[in-house]
Amino acid sequence: MPFVTAQTLPASAPSTPVSGIPRTLLLCLKESRPAVLAAFQLRFLAGVALVPASTTVLGVRPALQATLCFVAWFCAVFYTYLYNGYMDYREDRVNESTRPIASLKLPRSTALTVARCAALAALICAAGAGLGALLLCTALLLLGYGYSSPRTAWKNRTPAVMGVVFVSGLLTYSAGPVALGSSPASPALLLTAFAMSLWMALVGAVAKDFSDIEGDIASGRRTWAITLGERRARLLVAVGACAVGGGYTAGAAAWAPELLPVASVVLAGAVVLATVTLTGQGATRRSRRRLPYRCFMGTQHCAHLALLGQAVI
């Protein structure tokens, strides 16, 4: 296939009409990366599960506030990634992405309208959950906008991406406790929030770029996979993954032994991810180059499910 640059793409490619609201919403959901949406909601629930029992306020009102905040968080993350898909249209086309906007199944104008409605819904639900939840949700929406907006374009440089995802992780782990009226101060919650936010920043924020180097070059991005070279970027991901997994396990042993099973999942996932990352240099298939990011995502899904299962039991 000849090399395609962002400039060779039309400013507004023809779109396949989307009929029916349910189909449109399903396409928007696919565009907003369901695996990422699930990860954020699992982080939110982990924050709730790790609230110390002594500080938990029981009753209908706290439960309603937590539920509204949960919905607000879903809408805010949904907005963030749908808006990102809207803005990343050209590079996604270069990378031959199969997501709905890049594959012309979802008109960009429709995606933008739905994204704006989701942002509004997030603010309304967050307001119902309390002032603290509203402030946190607003901060998350601003991060999502700043990440993709051409005015700021934090997505273009890896250090900025790392900062955005790290802060978004901390906000997410804090949102549930804040909606419940509890201070997120237990060692288990603080350790998990810090370690898993670092997992997002040091691992996911870099690994996600391995499959999109061609499109990133065409759009003028300066990710580490481009500026440092793929080999060095892969080494940093492998080292970062093992450092987070090892640090989380050591921290759990020292301050929150109940988290050792969860930390062990992260450590095992880090070893697998490091192996996959270091042996994937030079791969040509996009699915193979995407494998480190999938290991990153799968590890955090498994870790949070283990944490929630442990809390239920």
mmCIF file of C-alpha atoms in Angstrom:
data_model
loop_
_atom_site.group_PDB
_atom_site.id
_atom_site.type_symbol
_atom_site.label_atom_id
_atom_site.label_comp_id
_atom_site.label_asym_id
_atom_site.label_seq_id
_atom_site.Cartn_x
_atom_site.Cartn_y
_atom_site.Cartn_z
ATOM 1 C CA MET A 1 0.000 0.000 0.000
ATOM 2 C CA PRO A 2 1.444 3.441 -0.865
ATOM 3 C CA PHE A 3 2.299 5.683 2.046
ATOM 4 C CA VAL A 4 -0.578 8.004 2.826
ATOM 5 C CA THR A 5 -0.140 11.292 4.616
ATOM 6 C CA ALA A 6 -2.715 13.270 6.512
ATOM 7 C CA GLN A 7 -2.569 15.950 3.827
ATOM 8 C CA THR A 8 -3.714 13.514 1.123
ATOM 9 C CA LEU A 9 -6.967 12.817 2.907
ATOM 10 C CA PRO A 10 -9.978 14.963 2.138
ATOM 11 C CA ALA A 11 -10.929 17.527 4.776
ATOM 12 C CA SER A 12 -14.286 15.865 5.114
ATOM 13 C CA ALA A 13 -14.618 12.369 3.706
ATOM 14 C CA PRO A 14 -18.016 11.109 2.615
ATOM 15 C CA SER A 15 -19.885 9.284 5.324
ATOM 16 C CA THR A 16 -22.190 6.321 5.251
ATOM 17 C CA PRO A 17 -25.567 7.403 6.646
ATOM 18 C CA VAL A 18 -26.450 5.966 10.011
ATOM 19 C CA SER A 19 -30.115 5.162 10.455
ATOM 20 C CA GLY A 20 -31.762 4.943 13.814
ATOM 21 C CA ILE A 21 -30.793 6.261 17.225
ATOM 22 C CA PRO A 22 -29.920 2.823 18.701
ATOM 23 C CA ARG A 23 -27.512 2.060 15.848
ATOM 24 C CA THR A 24 -25.949 5.497 16.157
ATOM 25 C CA LEU A 25 -25.404 5.080 19.887
ATOM 26 C CA LEU A 26 -23.913 1.622 19.372
ATOM 27 C CA LEU A 27 -21.465 3.024 16.835
ATOM 28 C CA CYS A 28 -20.579 5.855 19.208
ATOM 29 C CA LEU A 29 -20.015 3.319 21.979
ATOM 30 C CA LYS A 30 -17.688 1.322 19.735
ATOM 31 C CA GLU A 31 -15.828 4.496 18.790
ATOM 32 C CA SER A 32 -15.356 5.408 22.446
ATOM 33 C CA ARG A 33 -13.414 2.168 23.092
ATOM 34 C CA PRO A 34 -15.548 -0.111 25.308
ATOM 35 C CA ALA A 35 -12.462 -1.690 26.901
ATOM 36 C CA VAL A 36 -11.309 1.724 28.098
ATOM 37 C CA LEU A 37 -14.791 2.637 29.336
ATOM 38 C CA ALA A 38 -14.877 -0.607 31.310
ATOM 39 C CA ALA A 39 -11.445 0.088 32.778
ATOM 40 C CA PHE A 40 -12.502 3.506 34.053
ATOM 41 C CA GLN A 41 -15.697 2.156 35.591
ATOM 42 C CA LEU A 42 -13.727 -0.626 37.279
ATOM 43 C CA ARG A 43 -11.370 1.988 38.726
ATOM 44 C CA PHE A 44 -14.345 3.928 40.012
ATOM 45 C CA LEU A 45 -15.808 0.824 41.654
ATOM 46 C CA ALA A 46 -12.412 -0.040 43.120
ATOM 47 C CA GLY A 47 -12.354 3.368 44.778
ATOM 48 C CA VAL A 48 -15.756 2.659 46.313
ATOM 49 C CA ALA A 49 -14.766 -0.864 47.397
ATOM 50 C CA LEU A 50 -11.622 0.391 49.142
ATOM 51 C CA VAL A 51 -13.396 3.014 51.250
ATOM 52 C CA PRO A 52 -12.767 2.040 54.896
ATOM 53 C CA ALA A 53 -15.863 0.497 56.484
ATOM 54 C CA SER A 54 -15.512 2.838 59.453
ATOM 55 C CA THR A 55 -16.006 5.878 57.193
ATOM 56 C CA THR A 56 -18.768 4.467 55.002
ATOM 57 C CA VAL A 57 -22.084 6.288 55.308
ATOM 58 C CA LEU A 58 -25.049 3.984 54.772
ATOM 59 C CA GLY A 59 -28.419 5.062 53.433
ATOM 60 C CA VAL A 60 -30.395 5.813 50.317
ATOM 61 C CA ARG A 61 -28.875 9.237 49.701
ATOM 62 C CA PRO A 62 -25.198 8.145 49.644
ATOM 63 C CA ALA A 63 -26.123 5.189 47.423
ATOM 64 C CA LEU A 64 -27.965 7.510 45.025
ATOM 65 C CA GLN A 65 -25.046 9.942 44.987
ATOM 66 C CA ALA A 66 -22.586 7.142 44.224
ATOM 67 C CA THR A 67 -24.840 5.856 41.437
ATOM 68 C CA LEU A 68 -25.192 9.310 39.883
ATOM 69 C CA CYS A 69 -21.426 9.784 40.072
ATOM 70 C CA PHE A 70 -20.898 6.381 38.436
ATOM 71 C CA VAL A 71 -23.158 7.409 35.538
ATOM 72 C CA ALA A 72 -21.490 10.827 35.337
ATOM 73 C CA TRP A 73 -18.091 9.182 35.111
ATOM 74 C CA PHE A 74 -19.241 6.890 32.334
ATOM 75 C CA CYS A 75 -20.608 9.859 30.371
ATOM 76 C CA ALA A 76 -17.426 11.900 30.912
ATOM 77 C CA VAL A 77 -15.141 9.106 29.700
ATOM 78 C CA PHE A 78 -17.541 8.371 26.839
ATOM 79 C CA TYR A 79 -17.295 12.043 25.822
ATOM 80 C CA THR A 80 -13.509 12.041 26.098
ATOM 81 C CA TYR A 81 -12.914 9.111 23.770
ATOM 82 C CA LEU A 82 -15.697 9.910 21.327
ATOM 83 C CA TYR A 83 -14.313 13.443 20.971
ATOM 84 C CA ASN A 84 -10.850 11.934 20.561
ATOM 85 C CA GLY A 85 -12.132 9.722 17.750
ATOM 86 C CA TYR A 86 -13.676 12.790 16.135
ATOM 87 C CA MET A 87 -10.361 14.684 16.276
ATOM 88 C CA ASP A 88 -8.165 11.700 15.310
ATOM 89 C CA TYR A 89 -10.064 10.991 12.109
ATOM 90 C CA ARG A 90 -7.173 11.653 9.700
ATOM 91 C CA GLU A 91 -4.467 9.686 11.507
ATOM 92 C CA ASP A 92 -6.905 6.842 12.151
ATOM 93 C CA ARG A 93 -7.509 6.665 8.413
ATOM 94 C CA VAL A 94 -3.762 6.490 7.791
ATOM 95 C CA ASN A 95 -3.458 3.716 10.379
ATOM 96 C CA GLU A 96 -6.362 1.871 8.726
ATOM 97 C CA SER A 97 -8.345 1.817 11.950
ATOM 98 C CA THR A 98 -11.609 -0.108 11.869
ATOM 99 C CA ARG A 99 -13.352 2.186 14.353
ATOM 100 C CA PRO A 100 -16.661 3.630 13.091
ATOM 101 C CA ILE A 101 -15.536 7.183 12.286
ATOM 102 C CA ALA A 102 -12.381 6.143 10.415
ATOM 103 C CA SER A 103 -14.264 3.418 8.531
ATOM 104 C CA LEU A 104 -16.974 5.939 7.563
ATOM 105 C CA LYS A 105 -19.756 4.095 9.375
ATOM 106 C CA LEU A 106 -20.341 7.014 11.753
ATOM 107 C CA PRO A 107 -20.521 10.599 10.470
ATOM 108 C CA ARG A 108 -18.149 12.900 12.328
ATOM 109 C CA SER A 109 -20.841 15.523 12.890
ATOM 110 C CA THR A 110 -23.076 12.944 14.544
ATOM 111 C CA ALA A 111 -20.240 11.776 16.791
ATOM 112 C CA LEU A 112 -19.519 15.345 17.889
ATOM 113 C CA THR A 113 -23.171 15.989 18.715
ATOM 114 C CA VAL A 114 -23.414 12.819 20.790
ATOM 115 C CA ALA A 115 -20.134 13.651 22.550
ATOM 116 C CA ARG A 116 -21.411 17.089 23.555
ATOM 117 C CA CYS A 117 -24.649 15.591 24.855
ATOM 118 C CA ALA A 118 -22.622 13.091 26.892
ATOM 119 C CA ALA A 119 -20.565 15.909 28.434
ATOM 120 C CA LEU A 120 -23.747 17.740 29.412
ATOM 121 C CA ALA A 121 -25.238 14.567 30.890
ATOM 122 C CA ALA A 122 -22.027 14.022 32.866
ATOM 123 C CA LEU A 123 -22.247 17.471 34.438
ATOM 124 C CA ILE A 124 -25.937 17.084 35.295
ATOM 125 C CA CYS A 125 -25.443 13.686 36.946
ATOM 126 C CA ALA A 126 -22.316 14.871 38.761
ATOM 127 C CA ALA A 127 -24.183 17.892 40.105
ATOM 128 C CA GLY A 128 -26.765 15.517 41.557
ATOM 129 C CA ALA A 129 -23.962 13.588 43.262
ATOM 130 C CA GLY A 130 -22.672 16.638 45.113
ATOM 131 C CA LEU A 131 -20.254 19.532 44.719
ATOM 132 C CA GLY A 132 -17.156 17.387 45.144
ATOM 133 C CA ALA A 133 -18.261 14.976 42.430
ATOM 134 C CA LEU A 134 -19.114 17.896 40.142
ATOM 135 C CA LEU A 135 -15.646 19.412 40.569
ATOM 136 C CA LEU A 136 -13.915 16.101 39.880
ATOM 137 C CA CYS A 137 -16.091 15.383 36.852
ATOM 138 C CA THR A 138 -15.483 18.873 35.465
ATOM 139 C CA ALA A 139 -11.741 18.347 35.844
ATOM 140 C CA LEU A 140 -11.995 15.032 33.967
ATOM 141 C CA LEU A 141 -13.961 16.641 31.139
ATOM 142 C CA LEU A 142 -11.404 19.448 30.854
ATOM 143 C CA LEU A 143 -8.598 16.891 30.695
ATOM 144 C CA GLY A 144 -10.463 15.035 27.960
ATOM 145 C CA TYR A 145 -10.990 18.222 25.987
ATOM 146 C CA GLY A 146 -7.409 19.397 26.408
ATOM 147 C CA TYR A 147 -6.089 16.004 25.349
ATOM 148 C CA SER A 148 -7.690 16.123 21.891
ATOM 149 C CA SER A 149 -8.435 19.784 21.207
ATOM 150 C CA PRO A 150 -6.234 21.352 18.512
ATOM 151 C CA ARG A 151 -5.761 24.330 20.840
ATOM 152 C CA THR A 152 -3.804 22.243 23.329
ATOM 153 C CA ALA A 153 -3.276 18.846 21.645
ATOM 154 C CA TRP A 154 -1.739 17.155 24.685
ATOM 155 C CA LYS A 155 -2.105 13.887 22.755
ATOM 156 C CA ASN A 156 0.809 14.896 20.524
ATOM 157 C CA ARG A 157 3.570 14.422 23.110
ATOM 158 C CA THR A 158 4.081 11.423 25.345
ATOM 159 C CA PRO A 159 4.968 13.341 28.555
ATOM 160 C CA ALA A 160 1.710 15.299 28.278
ATOM 161 C CA VAL A 161 -0.251 12.097 27.654
ATOM 162 C CA MET A 162 1.360 10.527 30.703
ATOM 163 C CA GLY A 163 0.353 13.503 32.826
ATOM 164 C CA VAL A 164 -3.235 13.435 31.582
ATOM 165 C CA VAL A 165 -3.787 9.738 32.184
ATOM 166 C CA PHE A 166 -2.070 9.803 35.581
ATOM 167 C CA VAL A 167 -4.282 12.630 36.831
ATOM 168 C CA SER A 168 -7.397 11.063 35.278
ATOM 169 C CA GLY A 169 -6.608 7.868 37.160
ATOM 170 C CA LEU A 170 -6.289 9.671 40.488
ATOM 171 C CA LEU A 171 -9.540 11.544 39.821
ATOM 172 C CA THR A 172 -11.342 8.290 39.059
ATOM 173 C CA TYR A 173 -10.222 6.485 42.188
ATOM 174 C CA SER A 174 -11.227 9.547 44.234
ATOM 175 C CA ALA A 175 -14.652 10.063 42.667
ATOM 176 C CA GLY A 176 -16.491 7.203 44.386
ATOM 177 C CA PRO A 177 -15.288 8.017 47.911
ATOM 178 C CA VAL A 178 -15.998 11.719 47.387
ATOM 179 C CA ALA A 179 -19.547 10.969 46.193
ATOM 180 C CA LEU A 180 -20.028 8.865 49.322
ATOM 181 C CA GLY A 181 -18.818 11.698 51.486
ATOM 182 C CA SER A 182 -15.703 9.766 52.545
ATOM 183 C CA SER A 183 -12.070 10.820 52.428
ATOM 184 C CA PRO A 184 -9.984 8.469 50.236
ATOM 185 C CA ALA A 185 -7.340 8.061 52.945
ATOM 186 C CA SER A 186 -6.982 4.307 53.572
ATOM 187 C CA PRO A 187 -3.528 2.858 52.769
ATOM 188 C CA ALA A 188 -5.095 0.313 50.406
ATOM 189 C CA LEU A 189 -6.932 2.965 48.400
ATOM 190 C CA LEU A 190 -4.007 5.384 48.266
ATOM 191 C CA LEU A 191 -1.602 2.630 47.212
ATOM 192 C CA THR A 192 -3.937 1.254 44.542
ATOM 193 C CA ALA A 193 -4.768 4.700 43.166
ATOM 194 C CA PHE A 194 -1.109 5.683 42.928
ATOM 195 C CA ALA A 195 0.177 2.370 41.560
ATOM 196 C CA MET A 196 -2.554 1.832 38.965
ATOM 197 C CA SER A 197 -2.427 5.469 37.842
ATOM 198 C CA LEU A 198 1.312 4.966 37.298
ATOM 199 C CA TRP A 199 0.434 1.811 35.374
ATOM 200 C CA MET A 200 -1.632 3.988 33.059
ATOM 201 C CA ALA A 201 1.064 6.662 32.719
ATOM 202 C CA LEU A 202 4.264 4.618 32.455
ATOM 203 C CA VAL A 203 2.861 1.680 30.504
ATOM 204 C CA GLY A 204 -0.402 2.375 28.683
ATOM 205 C CA ALA A 205 0.425 5.931 27.620
ATOM 206 C CA VAL A 206 3.511 4.692 25.751
ATOM 207 C CA ALA A 207 2.405 1.217 24.617
ATOM 208 C CA LYS A 208 -0.666 2.569 22.835
ATOM 209 C CA ASP A 209 1.536 4.255 20.215
ATOM 210 C CA PHE A 210 3.359 1.181 18.883
ATOM 211 C CA SER A 211 0.591 0.330 16.430
ATOM 212 C CA ASP A 212 0.026 3.916 15.237
ATOM 213 C CA ILE A 213 3.505 5.177 14.375
ATOM 214 C CA GLU A 214 2.781 5.782 10.686
ATOM 215 C CA GLY A 215 -0.329 7.856 11.373
ATOM 216 C CA ASP A 216 1.386 9.748 14.193
ATOM 217 C CA ILE A 217 4.250 10.713 11.885
ATOM 218 C CA ALA A 218 1.773 11.848 9.216
ATOM 219 C CA SER A 219 -0.088 14.037 11.722
ATOM 220 C CA GLY A 220 3.081 15.572 13.189
ATOM 221 C CA ARG A 221 2.953 13.976 16.630
ATOM 222 C CA ARG A 222 6.084 13.656 18.726
ATOM 223 C CA THR A 223 5.483 10.485 20.704
ATOM 224 C CA TRP A 224 8.357 8.579 22.302
ATOM 225 C CA ALA A 225 7.951 5.805 19.740
ATOM 226 C CA ILE A 226 8.977 8.445 17.172
ATOM 227 C CA THR A 227 11.409 10.729 19.033
ATOM 228 C CA LEU A 228 13.241 8.015 20.990
ATOM 229 C CA GLY A 229 12.737 5.241 18.503
ATOM 230 C CA GLU A 230 10.583 2.183 18.896
ATOM 231 C CA ARG A 231 13.313 0.027 20.471
ATOM 232 C CA ARG A 232 13.974 2.476 23.314
ATOM 233 C CA ALA A 233 10.271 3.126 23.826
ATOM 234 C CA ARG A 234 9.625 -0.595 24.134
ATOM 235 C CA LEU A 235 12.434 -0.921 26.682
ATOM 236 C CA LEU A 236 10.926 1.907 28.738
ATOM 237 C CA VAL A 237 7.510 0.225 28.675
ATOM 238 C CA ALA A 238 8.983 -3.081 29.831
ATOM 239 C CA VAL A 239 10.960 -1.436 32.643
ATOM 240 C CA GLY A 240 7.980 0.714 33.665
ATOM 241 C CA ALA A 241 5.635 -2.267 33.795
ATOM 242 C CA CYS A 242 7.970 -4.314 35.979
ATOM 243 C CA ALA A 243 8.676 -1.312 38.218
ATOM 244 C CA VAL A 244 4.964 -0.687 38.813
ATOM 245 C CA GLY A 245 4.188 -4.368 39.340
ATOM 246 C CA GLY A 246 7.106 -4.827 41.696
ATOM 247 C CA GLY A 247 6.465 -1.571 43.536
ATOM 248 C CA TYR A 248 2.764 -2.319 43.986
ATOM 249 C CA THR A 249 3.577 -5.766 45.375
ATOM 250 C CA ALA A 250 6.209 -4.407 47.756
ATOM 251 C CA GLY A 251 3.885 -1.639 48.900
ATOM 252 C CA ALA A 252 1.069 -4.104 49.499
ATOM 253 C CA ALA A 253 3.356 -6.325 51.562
ATOM 254 C CA ALA A 254 4.395 -3.356 53.683
ATOM 255 C CA TRP A 255 1.169 -1.371 54.117
ATOM 256 C CA ALA A 256 -1.848 -3.327 52.833
ATOM 257 C CA PRO A 257 -1.345 -7.114 52.896
ATOM 258 C CA GLU A 258 -4.941 -7.641 51.807
ATOM 259 C CA LEU A 259 -3.921 -6.273 48.398
ATOM 260 C CA LEU A 260 -1.207 -8.884 47.787
ATOM 261 C CA PRO A 261 -3.435 -11.077 45.536
ATOM 262 C CA VAL A 262 -4.340 -8.030 43.430
ATOM 263 C CA ALA A 263 -0.749 -6.807 43.279
ATOM 264 C CA SER A 264 0.371 -10.292 42.242
ATOM 265 C CA VAL A 265 -1.975 -10.105 39.256
ATOM 266 C CA VAL A 266 -0.374 -6.819 38.230
ATOM 267 C CA LEU A 267 3.128 -8.201 38.686
ATOM 268 C CA ALA A 268 2.358 -11.308 36.620
ATOM 269 C CA GLY A 269 0.773 -9.145 33.919
ATOM 270 C CA ALA A 270 3.838 -6.885 33.953
ATOM 271 C CA VAL A 271 6.159 -9.827 33.295
ATOM 272 C CA VAL A 272 3.997 -11.037 30.405
ATOM 273 C CA LEU A 273 3.718 -7.507 29.014
ATOM 274 C CA ALA A 274 7.472 -6.929 29.233
ATOM 275 C CA THR A 275 8.137 -10.188 27.388
ATOM 276 C CA VAL A 276 5.620 -9.406 24.663
ATOM 277 C CA THR A 277 6.909 -5.855 24.307
ATOM 278 C CA LEU A 278 10.598 -6.731 24.053
ATOM 279 C CA THR A 279 10.011 -9.548 21.564
ATOM 280 C CA GLY A 280 7.658 -7.541 19.349
ATOM 281 C CA GLN A 281 10.228 -5.196 17.812
ATOM 282 C CA GLY A 282 9.955 -5.149 14.036
ATOM 283 C CA ALA A 283 6.511 -6.716 13.812
ATOM 284 C CA THR A 284 4.598 -5.579 10.739
ATOM 285 C CA ARG A 285 1.047 -6.680 11.508
ATOM 286 C CA ARG A 286 -0.921 -4.056 13.393
ATOM 287 C CA SER A 287 -2.500 -6.682 15.647
ATOM 288 C CA ARG A 288 0.966 -7.841 16.743
ATOM 289 C CA ARG A 289 2.153 -4.293 17.367
ATOM 290 C CA ARG A 290 -0.998 -3.685 19.396
ATOM 291 C CA LEU A 291 -0.327 -6.646 21.689
ATOM 292 C CA PRO A 292 1.590 -4.739 24.430
ATOM 293 C CA TYR A 293 -1.342 -2.357 24.843
ATOM 294 C CA ARG A 294 -3.786 -5.245 25.000
ATOM 295 C CA CYS A 295 -1.663 -6.855 27.719
ATOM 296 C CA PHE A 296 -1.699 -3.549 29.575
ATOM 297 C CA MET A 297 -5.478 -3.327 29.329
ATOM 298 C CA GLY A 298 -6.097 -6.971 30.174
ATOM 299 C CA THR A 299 -3.859 -6.772 33.235
ATOM 300 C CA GLN A 300 -5.715 -3.839 34.728
ATOM 301 C CA HIS A 301 -9.096 -5.433 33.987
ATOM 302 C CA CYS A 302 -8.040 -8.642 35.753
ATOM 303 C CA ALA A 303 -6.509 -6.761 38.689
ATOM 304 C CA HIS A 304 -9.607 -4.672 39.323
ATOM 305 C CA LEU A 305 -11.935 -7.648 38.947
ATOM 306 C CA ALA A 306 -9.789 -9.508 41.471
ATOM 307 C CA LEU A 307 -10.002 -6.547 43.831
ATOM 308 C CA LEU A 308 -13.782 -6.295 43.497
ATOM 309 C CA GLY A 309 -14.212 -10.043 43.870
ATOM 310 C CA GLN A 310 -12.122 -9.959 47.021
ATOM 311 C CA ALA A 311 -14.244 -7.091 48.379
ATOM 312 C CA VAL A 312 -17.470 -9.009 47.726
ATOM 313 C CA ILE A 313 -16.183 -12.163 49.365
#
